[in-house]
Coordinates of C-alpha atoms in Angstrom, one line a residue:
M183 CA 171.2 -28.7 0.1
S184 CA 169.0 -29.1 -3.1
D185 CA 168.8 -32.3 -5.2
S186 CA 170.9 -30.7 -8.0
E187 CA 174.0 -30.8 -5.6
T188 CA 173.9 -34.7 -5.3
A189 CA 172.2 -35.7 -8.7
P190 CA 174.9 -37.0 -11.3
P191 CA 175.6 -34.9 -14.2
A192 CA 173.5 -35.0 -17.1
K193 CA 174.5 -37.0 -20.0
G194 CA 172.0 -37.2 -22.5
L195 CA 168.3 -36.8 -23.8
G196 CA 166.9 -37.7 -20.3
V197 CA 167.8 -34.5 -18.9
Y198 CA 164.6 -33.2 -20.8
W199 CA 162.4 -35.6 -18.9
E200 CA 163.5 -34.4 -15.4
R201 CA 161.2 -32.7 -13.2
R202 CA 163.2 -29.5 -13.3
T203 CA 163.2 -29.2 -16.8
I204 CA 159.3 -29.6 -17.2
V205 CA 158.7 -27.1 -14.5
M206 CA 161.0 -24.6 -16.5
L207 CA 158.9 -25.3 -19.5
A208 CA 156.1 -24.1 -17.8
L209 CA 157.9 -20.9 -16.4
G210 CA 159.0 -20.2 -19.6
F211 CA 155.4 -19.7 -20.7
S212 CA 154.6 -17.8 -17.6
A213 CA 157.6 -15.3 -18.5
G214 CA 156.6 -14.8 -22.1
L215 CA 152.7 -14.2 -21.7
P216 CA 153.2 -10.8 -20.0
N217 CA 155.7 -9.6 -22.3
L218 CA 154.0 -10.3 -25.5
L219 CA 150.6 -9.0 -24.0
V220 CA 151.8 -5.5 -23.3
F221 CA 154.3 -5.3 -25.8
D222 CA 152.2 -6.5 -28.8
T223 CA 148.7 -7.6 -28.3
L224 CA 147.7 -4.6 -26.3
S225 CA 148.5 -2.4 -29.5
A226 CA 146.0 -4.2 -31.2
W227 CA 143.2 -3.7 -28.5
L228 CA 143.9 -0.1 -28.6
R229 CA 143.9 0.3 -32.5
D230 CA 140.6 -1.5 -32.4
D231 CA 139.5 0.9 -30.1
G232 CA 140.5 3.9 -32.3
V233 CA 143.6 4.9 -30.4
S234 CA 145.9 6.9 -32.7
L235 CA 149.2 5.2 -33.6
S236 CA 151.2 8.0 -31.8
V237 CA 149.6 7.5 -28.5
I238 CA 150.0 3.4 -29.2
G239 CA 153.7 4.3 -29.3
F240 CA 153.9 5.3 -25.8
F241 CA 152.5 2.3 -24.6
S242 CA 155.7 0.6 -25.7
L243 CA 157.2 2.2 -22.6
A244 CA 155.6 -0.5 -20.6
T245 CA 158.4 -3.0 -21.7
L246 CA 161.3 -0.7 -20.7
A247 CA 161.4 -2.6 -17.4
Y248 CA 162.7 -5.6 -19.5
S249 CA 165.6 -3.8 -20.6
A250 CA 166.6 -2.1 -17.5
K251 CA 165.6 -4.9 -14.9
F252 CA 169.2 -5.2 -13.7
L253 CA 168.4 -2.0 -11.8
W254 CA 166.2 -3.5 -9.2
A255 CA 167.8 -7.0 -9.6
P256 CA 169.9 -6.6 -6.3
L257 CA 166.6 -6.1 -4.3
V258 CA 165.6 -9.6 -5.3
D259 CA 168.9 -10.9 -4.4
R260 CA 169.2 -9.3 -0.9
F261 CA 165.6 -9.2 0.4
D262 CA 163.3 -11.7 1.4
V263 CA 159.5 -11.7 1.2
P264 CA 157.8 -11.6 4.5
L265 CA 156.2 -14.6 5.5
L266 CA 156.1 -16.4 2.3
T267 CA 160.1 -16.9 2.0
R268 CA 159.7 -19.2 4.8
L269 CA 157.2 -21.3 3.4
V270 CA 158.4 -21.8 0.0
G271 CA 162.0 -20.4 -0.1
H272 CA 163.6 -17.1 -1.4
R273 CA 163.4 -17.3 -5.2
R274 CA 160.1 -19.3 -5.4
S275 CA 158.4 -16.6 -3.1
W276 CA 159.6 -13.6 -5.3
M277 CA 158.4 -15.7 -8.4
L278 CA 155.0 -16.2 -6.6
V279 CA 154.8 -12.6 -6.0
A280 CA 155.6 -11.4 -9.3
Q281 CA 153.0 -13.8 -10.9
V282 CA 150.4 -12.8 -8.7
A283 CA 151.4 -9.1 -9.7
V284 CA 151.1 -9.8 -13.3
F285 CA 147.7 -11.8 -12.6
A286 CA 146.1 -8.6 -11.0
G287 CA 147.6 -6.2 -13.5
L288 CA 146.3 -8.1 -16.7
L289 CA 142.8 -8.4 -14.6
L290 CA 142.7 -4.8 -14.1
I291 CA 143.4 -4.0 -18.1
A292 CA 140.5 -6.6 -18.9
G293 CA 138.4 -4.9 -16.5
G294 CA 138.6 -1.4 -18.2
S295 CA 138.3 0.6 -21.6
P296 CA 141.6 1.6 -22.9
A297 CA 140.1 4.3 -25.1
G298 CA 137.9 5.6 -22.2
N299 CA 140.7 5.8 -19.9
L300 CA 144.2 5.8 -21.5
A301 CA 146.2 7.0 -18.5
L302 CA 144.7 4.3 -16.3
T303 CA 145.5 1.7 -18.9
A304 CA 149.1 2.8 -19.4
A305 CA 149.6 2.6 -15.9
F306 CA 148.2 -0.9 -15.6
A307 CA 150.3 -2.0 -18.6
V308 CA 153.6 -0.5 -16.9
F309 CA 152.7 -2.4 -13.5
V310 CA 152.4 -5.5 -15.8
G311 CA 155.7 -4.7 -17.5
F312 CA 157.3 -4.1 -14.2
S313 CA 156.1 -7.5 -12.7
G314 CA 157.0 -9.1 -15.9
A315 CA 160.6 -8.2 -15.7
T316 CA 160.8 -8.9 -11.9
Q317 CA 159.3 -12.4 -12.8
D318 CA 162.0 -12.7 -15.4
I319 CA 164.8 -12.0 -12.9
V320 CA 163.8 -14.6 -10.4
I321 CA 163.0 -17.2 -12.9
D322 CA 166.6 -17.0 -14.2
A323 CA 167.9 -16.8 -10.7
W324 CA 166.0 -20.1 -10.0
R325 CA 166.9 -21.9 -13.1
I326 CA 170.7 -21.3 -12.5
E327 CA 170.4 -22.2 -8.6
A328 CA 168.5 -25.0 -9.1
V329 CA 170.9 -27.2 -11.4
D330 CA 174.2 -27.9 -12.1
D331 CA 176.2 -26.8 -15.1
S332 CA 175.4 -29.9 -17.2
R333 CA 171.8 -29.2 -17.0
Q334 CA 172.0 -25.5 -17.9
G335 CA 171.5 -26.0 -21.3
A336 CA 168.4 -28.1 -21.3
M337 CA 166.8 -25.6 -18.6
A338 CA 167.7 -22.7 -21.3
A339 CA 166.1 -24.6 -23.9
A340 CA 162.8 -25.6 -21.8
Y341 CA 162.5 -21.9 -21.0
Q342 CA 162.8 -20.8 -24.7
W343 CA 160.4 -23.3 -25.9
G344 CA 157.8 -22.3 -23.1
Y345 CA 158.6 -18.6 -24.2
R346 CA 157.9 -19.4 -27.7
I347 CA 154.6 -21.4 -26.9
A348 CA 153.7 -18.1 -24.8
G349 CA 153.9 -16.2 -28.0
L350 CA 151.8 -18.1 -30.0
V351 CA 148.8 -18.1 -27.0
A352 CA 149.3 -14.3 -26.5
G353 CA 149.5 -13.3 -30.2
G354 CA 147.1 -15.8 -31.5
A355 CA 144.6 -17.3 -29.2
S356 CA 144.2 -13.8 -27.6
L357 CA 143.3 -12.4 -30.9
A358 CA 140.9 -15.3 -31.7
L359 CA 139.1 -14.7 -28.2
A360 CA 138.7 -11.0 -28.9
E361 CA 137.3 -11.6 -32.1
W362 CA 134.8 -14.5 -30.9
V363 CA 133.8 -12.7 -27.5
N364 CA 135.6 -9.3 -26.9
W365 CA 139.0 -8.0 -25.8
N366 CA 138.1 -7.8 -21.9
F367 CA 137.4 -11.6 -22.0
S368 CA 140.5 -12.2 -23.8
Y369 CA 142.5 -10.2 -21.5
A370 CA 140.9 -11.9 -18.2
A371 CA 141.6 -15.4 -20.0
M372 CA 145.1 -14.5 -20.4
A373 CA 145.5 -13.5 -16.6
F374 CA 144.2 -16.9 -15.5
L375 CA 146.8 -18.5 -17.6
M376 CA 149.3 -17.2 -15.2
A377 CA 148.2 -20.3 -13.1
V378 CA 150.4 -22.3 -15.4
G379 CA 153.4 -20.6 -13.8
M380 CA 152.1 -20.3 -10.3
G381 CA 151.6 -24.0 -10.3
A382 CA 154.9 -24.7 -11.6
V383 CA 156.6 -22.5 -8.8
L384 CA 154.6 -24.9 -6.3
L385 CA 155.9 -27.9 -8.2
A386 CA 159.4 -26.6 -8.4
P387 CA 162.3 -28.4 -6.2
A388 CA 164.0 -26.0 -4.0
E389 CA 167.1 -24.0 -5.2
K390 CA 170.4 -24.0 -3.6
A391 CA 170.7 -22.7 -0.2
R392 CA 171.3 -18.9 -0.4
P393 CA 174.3 -17.9 1.4
V394 CA 173.9 -15.3 4.0
L395 CA 175.6 -12.1 2.8
A396 CA 177.9 -10.3 5.3
R397 CA 176.8 -7.1 6.3
R398 CA 179.5 -4.4 7.3
P399 CA 178.4 -2.2 10.7
G400 CA 177.3 1.2 9.5
P401 CA 177.7 4.5 11.0
P402 CA 175.1 5.7 13.5
P403 CA 171.6 6.5 12.1
R404 CA 171.0 10.4 11.1
P405 CA 167.4 10.4 9.9
L406 CA 167.2 13.9 8.3
A407 CA 170.7 13.7 6.7
E408 CA 170.0 10.3 5.2
A409 CA 166.4 11.2 4.0
A410 CA 167.9 13.8 1.9
E411 CA 170.8 11.9 0.7
W412 CA 168.6 9.1 -0.3
G413 CA 166.2 11.5 -2.3
G414 CA 169.2 12.9 -4.1
R415 CA 170.6 9.5 -4.8
A416 CA 167.1 8.3 -5.9
L417 CA 166.8 11.2 -8.1
V418 CA 169.9 10.4 -10.1
L419 CA 169.0 6.7 -10.3
A420 CA 165.7 7.6 -11.6
I421 CA 167.5 9.7 -14.5
A422 CA 169.8 6.9 -14.9
A423 CA 167.1 4.5 -15.4
L424 CA 165.3 6.8 -17.9
I425 CA 168.6 7.1 -20.1
L426 CA 169.5 3.5 -19.6
G427 CA 166.0 2.3 -20.8
A428 CA 166.0 4.5 -24.0
G429 CA 169.5 3.3 -24.8
L430 CA 168.9 -0.3 -24.3
S431 CA 165.4 -0.5 -25.7
G432 CA 166.1 2.0 -28.5
N433 CA 162.9 3.7 -27.6
P434 CA 163.6 7.8 -27.1
F435 CA 160.2 8.5 -25.5
T436 CA 161.8 8.6 -21.9
L437 CA 164.0 11.4 -22.9
T438 CA 161.0 13.5 -23.8
W439 CA 160.0 13.2 -20.0
L440 CA 164.0 14.1 -18.9
T441 CA 164.2 17.2 -21.2
L442 CA 160.7 18.4 -20.9
S443 CA 160.7 18.5 -24.8
D444 CA 158.5 16.7 -27.3
D445 CA 161.4 15.7 -29.5
A446 CA 164.0 15.6 -26.6
L447 CA 165.8 18.6 -28.1
G448 CA 166.1 17.2 -31.3
L449 CA 167.1 13.6 -30.4
V450 CA 164.1 11.7 -31.2
P451 CA 164.3 12.4 -34.8
L452 CA 167.9 10.9 -35.0
W453 CA 167.2 8.0 -32.8
R454 CA 166.2 5.4 -35.3
Q455 CA 168.1 6.7 -38.1
A456 CA 171.2 4.4 -39.1
P457 CA 173.9 4.8 -38.1
E458 CA 173.3 8.0 -36.1
G459 CA 170.5 6.2 -33.9
A460 CA 172.9 3.2 -32.9
F461 CA 175.7 5.6 -31.5
L462 CA 173.2 7.7 -29.6
Q463 CA 171.7 4.7 -28.0
F464 CA 175.0 3.2 -27.0
G465 CA 176.0 6.6 -25.8
A466 CA 172.7 6.8 -23.9
V467 CA 173.8 3.3 -22.0
I468 CA 177.3 4.6 -21.4
L469 CA 176.2 8.0 -19.9
G470 CA 173.3 5.7 -17.9
L471 CA 175.8 3.3 -16.5
L472 CA 178.1 6.4 -15.4
L473 CA 175.2 7.7 -13.7
L474 CA 174.1 4.6 -11.9
V475 CA 177.7 4.6 -10.6
A476 CA 177.6 8.0 -9.3
A477 CA 174.3 7.3 -7.7
C478 CA 175.8 4.6 -5.8
W479 CA 179.4 6.2 -5.1
P480 CA 180.3 6.9 -1.5
L481 CA 180.3 10.5 -0.7
P482 CA 183.6 12.1 -0.8
G483 CA 185.3 11.8 2.8
R484 CA 182.1 10.7 4.3
R485 CA 180.7 6.9 5.3
T486 CA 177.2 7.1 5.3
R487 CA 174.5 4.4 5.5
P488 CA 172.6 5.1 2.0
G489 CA 176.3 4.9 0.5
L490 CA 177.1 1.6 2.1
A491 CA 173.5 0.1 1.1
L492 CA 174.1 1.1 -2.6
V493 CA 177.7 -0.1 -2.7
Q494 CA 176.8 -3.5 -1.3
A495 CA 173.7 -3.7 -3.5
F496 CA 175.4 -2.9 -6.7
G497 CA 179.1 -3.1 -6.2
A498 CA 179.1 -6.3 -4.3
P499 CA 177.9 -8.6 -7.3
L500 CA 180.4 -6.7 -9.7
G501 CA 183.3 -7.4 -7.0
A502 CA 182.3 -11.1 -6.5
F503 CA 182.7 -11.7 -10.4
F504 CA 186.0 -9.9 -10.9
R505 CA 187.3 -11.8 -7.7
S506 CA 186.0 -15.1 -8.9
F507 CA 187.6 -14.8 -12.5
G508 CA 190.5 -12.5 -11.8
A509 CA 192.4 -11.5 -15.1
L510 CA 189.8 -13.7 -17.0
A511 CA 186.9 -11.5 -16.1
V512 CA 187.4 -8.8 -18.7
P513 CA 188.1 -11.4 -21.6
I514 CA 184.9 -13.3 -20.4
L515 CA 182.8 -10.1 -20.5
A516 CA 184.3 -9.4 -24.1
L517 CA 183.1 -12.8 -25.2
I518 CA 179.5 -12.4 -24.1
C519 CA 179.5 -9.2 -25.8
V520 CA 180.7 -10.6 -29.2
Y521 CA 179.8 -14.2 -29.1
R522 CA 176.6 -13.7 -31.2
L523 CA 177.9 -10.6 -33.1
S524 CA 177.9 -12.4 -36.4
D525 CA 174.1 -13.0 -36.0
F526 CA 173.3 -9.5 -34.7
V527 CA 174.8 -8.0 -37.9
L528 CA 172.1 -9.6 -40.2
N529 CA 169.5 -7.0 -39.6
I530 CA 169.0 -6.4 -43.2
M531 CA 168.0 -9.9 -44.3
N532 CA 164.2 -8.7 -45.2
P533 CA 165.5 -6.1 -47.5
F534 CA 168.0 -9.0 -49.1
Y535 CA 165.5 -11.7 -49.4
L536 CA 163.1 -9.0 -51.4
D537 CA 166.0 -7.6 -53.6
L538 CA 166.9 -11.3 -54.3
G539 CA 163.3 -11.6 -56.0
F540 CA 161.4 -13.6 -53.1
S541 CA 157.6 -12.4 -52.6
K542 CA 156.8 -11.1 -49.3
T543 CA 154.4 -14.0 -48.9
E544 CA 157.3 -16.5 -49.7
V545 CA 159.7 -14.7 -47.1
A546 CA 156.9 -14.6 -44.4
E547 CA 155.9 -18.2 -44.8
V548 CA 159.4 -19.8 -44.6
R549 CA 160.7 -17.4 -42.0
K550 CA 157.7 -17.5 -39.6
L551 CA 157.0 -21.4 -39.5
F552 CA 159.8 -23.3 -40.9
G553 CA 162.3 -20.9 -39.4
M554 CA 160.7 -21.1 -35.8
I555 CA 160.7 -24.9 -36.2
M556 CA 164.3 -24.9 -37.0
T557 CA 165.1 -22.4 -34.3
M558 CA 163.5 -24.6 -31.7
A559 CA 165.4 -27.8 -32.8
G560 CA 168.7 -25.6 -32.6
V561 CA 167.6 -24.7 -28.9
F562 CA 167.2 -28.5 -28.3
L563 CA 170.4 -29.6 -29.8
G564 CA 172.0 -26.8 -27.7
G565 CA 170.6 -28.2 -24.7
W566 CA 171.6 -31.8 -25.5
A567 CA 175.2 -30.6 -26.4
V568 CA 175.9 -28.9 -22.9
A569 CA 174.6 -32.1 -21.3
R570 CA 176.7 -34.6 -23.6
L571 CA 179.7 -32.7 -24.5
G572 CA 180.0 -30.3 -21.5
L573 CA 179.5 -26.6 -21.5
L574 CA 182.9 -25.4 -22.7
R575 CA 182.9 -27.7 -25.6
A576 CA 179.2 -26.9 -26.6
L577 CA 180.2 -23.1 -26.0
M578 CA 183.2 -23.7 -28.6
I579 CA 180.5 -25.3 -31.2
G580 CA 178.3 -22.5 -31.1
A581 CA 181.0 -20.1 -31.7
F582 CA 181.9 -21.7 -34.9
A583 CA 178.3 -22.3 -35.8
G584 CA 177.2 -18.6 -35.8
P585 CA 179.6 -17.2 -38.5
V586 CA 180.0 -20.6 -40.7
S587 CA 176.1 -20.7 -41.0
N588 CA 176.2 -16.9 -42.7
L589 CA 178.1 -18.7 -45.7
A590 CA 174.6 -20.4 -46.4
F591 CA 173.4 -16.7 -47.2
A592 CA 176.4 -16.1 -49.6
W593 CA 175.4 -19.4 -51.4
L594 CA 171.7 -18.3 -51.6
A595 CA 172.8 -14.9 -53.2
M596 CA 174.4 -16.9 -55.8
E597 CA 171.4 -19.3 -56.4
G598 CA 168.7 -16.5 -57.0
P599 CA 165.1 -16.6 -56.0
W600 CA 164.9 -20.4 -55.7
L601 CA 162.7 -21.5 -52.9
P602 CA 164.2 -24.6 -52.0
A603 CA 167.6 -22.4 -51.4
L604 CA 165.8 -20.1 -49.0
F605 CA 164.6 -23.1 -46.9
V606 CA 167.9 -24.5 -46.8
A607 CA 169.8 -20.9 -45.8
I608 CA 167.0 -20.1 -43.2
G609 CA 167.1 -23.7 -41.9
I610 CA 171.0 -23.8 -41.5
D611 CA 171.0 -20.1 -40.0
N612 CA 168.0 -20.6 -37.5
L613 CA 169.4 -24.1 -36.3
A614 CA 172.8 -22.3 -35.8
S615 CA 171.4 -19.4 -33.9
G616 CA 169.2 -21.4 -31.6
F617 CA 172.1 -23.7 -31.0
S618 CA 174.8 -20.9 -30.0
G619 CA 171.9 -18.8 -28.1
T620 CA 171.4 -21.7 -25.9
C621 CA 174.9 -22.2 -25.1
L622 CA 175.3 -18.7 -24.3
I623 CA 172.8 -18.8 -22.0
A624 CA 174.0 -21.9 -20.2
Y625 CA 177.3 -20.2 -20.0
M626 CA 176.0 -17.0 -18.8
S627 CA 174.5 -18.9 -16.1
G628 CA 177.4 -20.8 -14.9
L629 CA 179.2 -17.5 -14.5
T630 CA 177.2 -16.3 -11.4
S631 CA 178.1 -16.3 -8.0
A632 CA 176.0 -17.7 -5.0
G633 CA 174.2 -14.7 -3.3
F634 CA 174.4 -12.6 -6.6
T635 CA 172.9 -14.6 -9.0
A636 CA 169.8 -12.5 -10.0
T637 CA 171.8 -9.2 -10.3
Q638 CA 174.7 -10.7 -12.2
Y639 CA 172.6 -12.6 -14.8
A640 CA 170.3 -9.7 -15.3
L641 CA 173.3 -7.5 -16.0
F642 CA 174.8 -10.2 -18.4
S643 CA 171.5 -10.4 -20.3
S644 CA 170.8 -6.6 -20.5
L645 CA 174.3 -5.8 -21.9
Y646 CA 175.4 -8.6 -24.1
A647 CA 173.8 -7.7 -27.3
L648 CA 175.0 -3.9 -27.1
P649 CA 177.9 -3.9 -29.4
G650 CA 176.0 -5.8 -32.0
K651 CA 173.5 -2.5 -32.1
L652 CA 176.6 -0.4 -33.1
I653 CA 178.0 -2.9 -35.5
A654 CA 174.8 -3.7 -37.3
S655 CA 174.1 0.0 -37.8
Q656 CA 176.5 -0.2 -40.7
S657 CA 175.3 -3.1 -42.5
G658 CA 173.3 -1.5 -45.1
R659 CA 176.3 1.0 -46.0
I660 CA 178.7 -2.0 -46.3
V661 CA 176.4 -3.6 -48.9
E662 CA 175.9 -0.5 -50.8
G663 CA 179.6 0.6 -50.5
A664 CA 180.8 -2.9 -51.7
A665 CA 178.2 -2.9 -54.7
R666 CA 179.3 0.5 -55.9
A667 CA 183.1 -0.7 -55.5
A668 CA 182.2 -3.9 -57.3
A669 CA 180.6 -1.7 -60.2
D670 CA 183.7 0.3 -60.3
G671 CA 185.8 -2.9 -60.7
G672 CA 187.7 -2.1 -57.8
G673 CA 188.7 -4.4 -54.6
M674 CA 187.7 -7.8 -53.6
P675 CA 183.9 -7.2 -54.3
A676 CA 184.7 -7.1 -58.0
L677 CA 186.2 -10.7 -57.8
F678 CA 182.5 -11.9 -57.2
L679 CA 180.8 -10.3 -60.2
P680 CA 181.3 -13.6 -62.5
L681 CA 179.4 -15.5 -60.1
F682 CA 176.3 -13.9 -61.0
D683 CA 176.3 -14.0 -64.7
R684 CA 173.4 -16.7 -64.7
L685 CA 170.9 -15.2 -62.6
P686 CA 167.4 -14.7 -63.5
P687 CA 166.4 -11.0 -64.8
Q688 CA 164.5 -10.5 -61.8
A689 CA 167.2 -11.1 -59.3
F690 CA 168.5 -7.9 -57.3
A691 CA 166.9 -5.7 -60.3
E692 CA 165.0 -3.5 -58.4
G693 CA 167.6 -3.2 -55.7
A694 CA 170.1 -2.5 -57.9
A695 CA 168.2 0.3 -59.3
K696 CA 167.8 2.0 -56.2
V697 CA 171.5 1.8 -55.5
G698 CA 172.6 2.9 -59.0
T699 CA 174.6 -0.2 -59.6
S700 CA 173.7 -3.4 -61.9
A701 CA 172.2 -6.4 -60.4
A702 CA 175.5 -8.5 -60.5
A703 CA 177.3 -5.5 -58.5
L704 CA 174.3 -5.6 -55.8
G705 CA 174.8 -9.4 -55.6
A706 CA 178.7 -8.9 -55.0
G707 CA 177.9 -6.5 -52.3
Y708 CA 175.6 -8.8 -50.5
V709 CA 178.3 -11.5 -50.6
T710 CA 180.9 -9.1 -49.6
F711 CA 178.8 -8.3 -46.5
F712 CA 178.1 -12.1 -45.7
L713 CA 181.8 -12.7 -45.7
Y714 CA 182.3 -9.8 -43.4
S715 CA 179.8 -11.0 -41.0
V716 CA 182.1 -14.4 -40.8
V717 CA 185.0 -12.4 -40.4
I718 CA 183.7 -10.6 -37.3
G719 CA 182.6 -13.7 -36.0
L720 CA 186.2 -14.9 -35.9
V721 CA 186.7 -12.5 -33.1
A722 CA 184.3 -14.5 -31.1
I723 CA 186.0 -17.7 -32.0
A724 CA 189.6 -16.5 -31.0
L725 CA 188.1 -15.1 -27.5
C726 CA 186.1 -18.3 -27.1
V727 CA 189.4 -20.3 -27.5
L728 CA 191.3 -18.2 -25.1
V729 CA 188.5 -18.2 -22.3
T730 CA 187.6 -21.7 -22.7
R731 CA 191.3 -23.0 -22.6
R732 CA 192.0 -20.9 -19.4
Q733 CA 188.7 -21.9 -17.8
G734 CA 189.1 -25.3 -18.6
A735 CA 192.7 -25.5 -16.9
A736 CA 191.5 -23.7 -14.1
H737 CA 188.6 -26.4 -13.6
H738 CA 191.2 -29.2 -14.3
G739 CA 193.5 -27.7 -11.7
R740 CA 190.8 -27.4 -9.0
T741 CA 189.8 -30.9 -9.6
S742 CA 193.3 -32.1 -9.5
K743 CA 193.9 -30.7 -6.0
A744 CA 190.8 -31.9 -4.9
V745 CA 191.8 -35.5 -5.8

């Protein structure tokens, strides 16, 4: 039994000073470091060495592991690390193994020359990406199992703070070291910073005891037949992983391997176009999941050991979730998918700021520094709300905060290129986004079942943004369509035209010329879009009301029976 089982529920800011929360801050740093180093900073080194942009694009494949990490999360749940698990526990042993692997991979990158051996550098980058994604799986599982629900918000907040700090180090300090010394020294220094995470693992309290999963007796072994079956299933799993990775990450390069075609039989040019690309990516995820199910499905009329192993590895976590929540399981999954929909559709904000008349420098300064501060403040408030108000109440506040905060952008559109208004709108939005994101992470953490924590949470976190990708693909069309409707004097957008009579001449002028409407009509189009984002947020609010009421009633019923 861990300390978390006997500790009283967290009630306020004191939760941020607890040992687990401070450890989580360091683990968040350890999680963010490899992701940024292989996804972002490595591209700067490659470009500095004269590598072409087309080749650099292939290195982004190193981060596909983060999109499809739920594929091997069952292995992390089910299997121990020999010898090490007895010494430090199941989750912490896996964390140490993953961190040592990241450390070794970064040192291998540091010891070479990307331009001199691109293939080897790419292999090391993929290794770091896989190890970093595995570390993420285990850190999430430990975070969930080490504390009760009242502390999940603070743990999620600490993780995000640590991750942001790692982003500053991997994206800023590494470049400075490369400038002052060289890239090899910079990556070696980043590798040794993984010691922060390793130290945190050794200081981390034990998670709750992991239940021993029952294993059904299997049929007698048939080595040759099983080897052939494992080979066939592994091939289907590999194809599923390539297709899933392409869909979840938005990166079509794995499809070129699968189709043996440079443009993936014509799919690559369409992959990033709106809206066709979003529908292709969504279709790839659905196809990949179907292939994953097919790879794990028992052979018709036969009970084989590989089939049983895969059904237990992938099917048991899903079965446990549906057994735990019954008829509420589908609404819960729907809530996870739509909870932040009103945020995800705001994928045209940079064009909005520029159309409104702000300079690129103004937008960058406000969004990067002030926006990050407000996001982290929202993360802090989300953690406090979960501890103080309870998980379900905080989740409900977050459901309202997302869509309501979008009204600030409608107000900004009517104010024109006034810098104080930009600060206010971005501040409100980032505060709400940080708050609701933390509440959602805490909520998803509370949905997992003992013994399947890593698998279930990895699946939730991989899929929750998928519907937003589809709907966000229509954002630009909605703005332009509403602007043209306003210019023609038809429908609701035309009602907003008088709101833009007093805007300065530069507001929306360039954007309107591109669309072929007046500046006031484009402004009305943006206001219509922001109101639309609020309306789709009502779906999340309605689902949140349904789910929290029924979960709250179920919890109250269990408490009453216990009394």
